[in-house]
Amino acid sequence: MSLIHKTAAELGSMIAAGEVSSAEVAEAHLDRMAEVEPKIRAFLHVDREVTLEQARVVDARLRAGEKLGPLAGVPIAHKDIFSTRDMPTTAASKILEGWRPPYDATVTARLREAGLVILGKTNLDEFAMGSSTENSAFHPTHNPWDLTKVPGGSSGGSSAAVAAYEAPLSTGTDTGGSIRQPAAVTGIVGMKPTYGGSSRYGVIAFASSLDTPGPFARNVLDAALLHEVFSGHDPMDSTSIDAPVPSVVEAAKHPDIAGMRIGVVKEFGGEGYQAGVLARYNEAVQLLESLGAKVVEVSCPSFTVALPAYYLIAPSECSSNLARFDAMRYGLRVGDDGTRSAEEVMALTRAAGFGPEVKRRIMLGTYALSSGYYDAYYGQAQKVRTVISREFEAAYQQVDVLVSPTTPTTAFPIGERTDDPMAMYLADLCTIPTNLAGNAAMSVPCGLADEDGLPVGLQIMAPVLADDRCYRVGAAVEKALESRWGGPLLKEAPSL
Ligand code: GLN
């Protein structure tokens, strides 16, 4: 079997055993990228030489006897929202085009310490605002299952790269669903860790009380291995949790869910959900029951107002965070010809440098925070946020995890929702409550919808710092479905 078909865990052990070099593994993936990138367009920046040099350094470290952990030498695609000192970092925005950060994000630094090899920076919706990667200022990314469909978003470059076998692993950030939703619609595993469980330092900020880095992989164990590599306390992030990382690799290796209590969220389903999504989801719930879990229905009535609360809180934080793009400190500067004031240059630069969705969010957020409206909008949304957290807490008194479909529909056609922001926002209906509460949640593939043959994701939600439960249940579902299907959902690299 070719190198690109191996799991990250397998590649790591082959490299550790000296059966193959990290440089050879990187080369195999760079070749696959060269072959399929013209169709997928998952990457914004690729530099073959920079990648191969990283791999050669890891090979030398291993030869020198350094102990580097299970993913040493394994290649990874890195979302272009994480600062990287050796590659540009743009957040898919014209306002940062060509910017090279002077430092690495903590996640980037931890990938390097563990010997992972960065294949390039992946495409996203500008500043991670979107659900389809069509809001990238550079180009859309295509879903490997059907090139006319979106790969989800905002981390759609990362999901597409893994689903197209360009990389065994990738990174994402999840503010309202941007890891779980793209994972679901490309048939891979995506995990949003507990908020504060992974560091935001060096991640270009969207909504700081929600932004959470997390892993993508084609199987649950690989996702767990990557989760452990970059998670854990970081003094550089003021909201980082100072507690041990939940033992997610242990959990992924022990998919025993007998006796576990699983809650089905009553509010997720019904109108607006695709029949094929609900069919696969209901089968997944039956499967959990057949594996010995105790399934009960749980009601969380405020989840139905999570979306409007999110679309006040996230834009409010973004309007404040994006104020730093002032034409003085980073990237683009427009109209600075000696005749204009700083304010004029700032206004011209922001008008030229931000795309329409980013501007919409800044305006929404500025309005929601303005005096006279603050209590009615932002203040009210924060109260809803508290109620949602309490409903989760009450639910977790009764059950160990909650489940739902990850998304109401499978991957939608490129162009279908670009003129209808509400339709786009609805893609995150089921993922947003978890972000508002700061809890953990995973999406794991649970089959293909009958109508279109496209992947469906099962969302598994768990309390703060109980990330390991997502991995345990995710691995149980994966194991059972693989024995039914005779292999993983994505058996081999799609021919494109
Ligand atoms: N789609 C949501 C939004 O546009 C979530 C994005 C994210 O998680 N980064 O805000």
Short mmCIF file of N, CA and C in Angstrom, two decimals, residues 22 26 30 33 43 45-55 58 73-79 82-88 104-105 107-113 115-122 167 169 171:
data_model
loop_
_atom_site.label_atom_id
_atom_site.label_comp_id
_atom_site.label_asym_id
_atom_site.label_seq_id
_atom_site.Cartn_x
_atom_site.Cartn_y
_atom_site.Cartn_z
N SER A 22 11.27 10.36 7.10
CA SER A 22 10.27 11.42 7.10
C SER A 22 10.28 12.14 5.76
N ALA A 26 7.11 12.76 3.37
CA ALA A 26 6.73 14.12 2.95
C ALA A 26 6.65 14.18 1.43
N LEU A 30 3.67 15.39 -0.94
CA LEU A 30 3.86 16.54 -1.84
C LEU A 30 3.52 16.13 -3.29
N MET A 33 -0.15 16.02 -3.59
CA MET A 33 -0.64 17.41 -3.67
C MET A 33 -0.46 17.96 -5.09
N PHE A 43 -4.85 24.28 -0.47
CA PHE A 43 -3.73 25.04 0.12
C PHE A 43 -3.64 26.46 -0.41
N HIS A 45 -0.57 28.15 0.64
CA HIS A 45 0.88 28.27 0.52
C HIS A 45 1.50 26.89 0.62
N VAL A 46 2.31 26.57 -0.37
CA VAL A 46 3.07 25.32 -0.34
C VAL A 46 4.48 25.68 -0.75
N ASP A 47 5.45 25.18 -0.02
CA ASP A 47 6.85 25.40 -0.39
C ASP A 47 7.57 24.08 -0.18
N ARG A 48 7.73 23.35 -1.28
CA ARG A 48 8.29 22.00 -1.25
C ARG A 48 9.62 21.97 -0.49
N GLU A 49 10.46 22.93 -0.76
CA GLU A 49 11.80 22.93 -0.15
C GLU A 49 11.73 23.14 1.37
N VAL A 50 10.89 24.09 1.79
CA VAL A 50 10.74 24.33 3.24
C VAL A 50 10.24 23.05 3.92
N THR A 51 9.29 22.37 3.29
CA THR A 51 8.74 21.13 3.86
C THR A 51 9.80 20.04 3.91
N LEU A 52 10.50 19.82 2.81
CA LEU A 52 11.49 18.74 2.78
C LEU A 52 12.63 19.02 3.76
N GLU A 53 12.97 20.28 3.93
CA GLU A 53 14.03 20.62 4.89
C GLU A 53 13.58 20.28 6.32
N GLN A 54 12.31 20.60 6.63
CA GLN A 54 11.79 20.23 7.97
C GLN A 54 11.90 18.71 8.17
N ALA A 55 11.55 17.95 7.12
CA ALA A 55 11.57 16.49 7.23
C ALA A 55 13.00 15.98 7.43
N VAL A 58 14.00 16.47 10.98
CA VAL A 58 13.41 15.45 11.86
C VAL A 58 14.16 14.13 11.71
N GLY A 73 7.94 12.98 12.39
CA GLY A 73 8.18 12.75 10.97
C GLY A 73 6.93 12.72 10.12
N VAL A 74 5.74 12.75 10.76
CA VAL A 74 4.48 12.64 10.02
C VAL A 74 4.09 14.01 9.47
N PRO A 75 3.65 14.08 8.22
CA PRO A 75 3.28 15.38 7.65
C PRO A 75 1.89 15.84 8.07
N ILE A 76 1.72 17.16 8.08
CA ILE A 76 0.45 17.74 8.50
C ILE A 76 0.17 19.00 7.67
N ALA A 77 -1.10 19.21 7.35
CA ALA A 77 -1.54 20.45 6.69
C ALA A 77 -2.02 21.39 7.79
N HIS A 78 -1.62 22.66 7.72
CA HIS A 78 -1.82 23.58 8.85
C HIS A 78 -2.70 24.74 8.40
N LYS A 79 -3.80 24.96 9.11
CA LYS A 79 -4.74 26.04 8.74
C LYS A 79 -4.02 27.39 8.73
N PHE A 82 -2.98 29.96 11.83
CA PHE A 82 -1.94 29.76 12.84
C PHE A 82 -0.67 30.44 12.36
N SER A 83 -0.07 31.26 13.20
CA SER A 83 1.17 31.92 12.82
C SER A 83 2.28 30.90 12.62
N THR A 84 3.02 31.12 11.52
CA THR A 84 4.18 30.27 11.19
C THR A 84 5.30 31.20 10.77
N ARG A 85 6.46 31.07 11.40
CA ARG A 85 7.51 32.05 11.07
C ARG A 85 8.19 31.75 9.74
N ASP A 86 8.04 30.53 9.21
CA ASP A 86 8.70 30.24 7.94
C ASP A 86 7.75 30.21 6.74
N MET A 87 6.50 30.56 6.96
CA MET A 87 5.53 30.59 5.85
C MET A 87 4.59 31.76 6.08
N PRO A 88 4.03 32.34 5.00
CA PRO A 88 3.08 33.44 5.18
C PRO A 88 1.88 33.01 6.01
N ASP A 104 6.07 31.81 15.97
CA ASP A 104 5.15 30.68 15.77
C ASP A 104 4.03 30.71 16.80
N ALA A 105 2.81 30.35 16.38
CA ALA A 105 1.73 30.08 17.35
C ALA A 105 2.18 28.94 18.26
N VAL A 107 0.51 26.31 19.01
CA VAL A 107 0.18 25.04 18.33
C VAL A 107 1.26 24.71 17.30
N THR A 108 1.67 25.71 16.51
CA THR A 108 2.73 25.47 15.51
C THR A 108 4.01 25.00 16.20
N ALA A 109 4.39 25.68 17.27
CA ALA A 109 5.63 25.34 17.97
C ALA A 109 5.57 23.91 18.51
N ARG A 110 4.40 23.52 19.02
CA ARG A 110 4.28 22.17 19.57
C ARG A 110 4.31 21.11 18.47
N LEU A 111 3.75 21.44 17.30
CA LEU A 111 3.86 20.51 16.17
C LEU A 111 5.33 20.29 15.84
N ARG A 112 6.07 21.38 15.77
CA ARG A 112 7.49 21.27 15.41
C ARG A 112 8.27 20.49 16.47
N GLU A 113 8.01 20.80 17.76
CA GLU A 113 8.74 20.08 18.83
C GLU A 113 8.51 18.58 18.73
N GLY A 115 8.01 16.96 16.12
CA GLY A 115 8.58 16.42 14.88
C GLY A 115 7.60 16.31 13.73
N LEU A 116 6.43 16.97 13.82
CA LEU A 116 5.54 16.95 12.65
C LEU A 116 6.09 17.86 11.57
N VAL A 117 5.77 17.54 10.34
CA VAL A 117 6.33 18.25 9.19
C VAL A 117 5.20 18.99 8.47
N ILE A 118 5.31 20.31 8.41
CA ILE A 118 4.21 21.12 7.86
C ILE A 118 4.27 21.14 6.32
N LEU A 119 3.20 20.62 5.71
CA LEU A 119 3.16 20.51 4.24
C LEU A 119 2.78 21.82 3.57
N GLY A 120 2.15 22.71 4.34
CA GLY A 120 1.70 23.98 3.76
C GLY A 120 0.57 24.53 4.59
N LYS A 121 0.08 25.70 4.20
CA LYS A 121 -0.98 26.38 4.93
C LYS A 121 -2.28 26.24 4.16
N THR A 122 -3.34 25.86 4.87
CA THR A 122 -4.59 25.54 4.16
C THR A 122 -5.57 26.70 4.13
N ALA A 167 -2.86 14.86 2.96
CA ALA A 167 -2.21 14.87 4.27
C ALA A 167 -2.96 13.89 5.17
N LEU A 169 -3.12 14.27 8.40
CA LEU A 169 -3.57 15.06 9.54
C LEU A 169 -3.66 16.52 9.13
N THR A 171 -4.79 20.72 10.96
CA THR A 171 -5.27 21.50 12.11
C THR A 171 -6.45 22.36 11.67
#
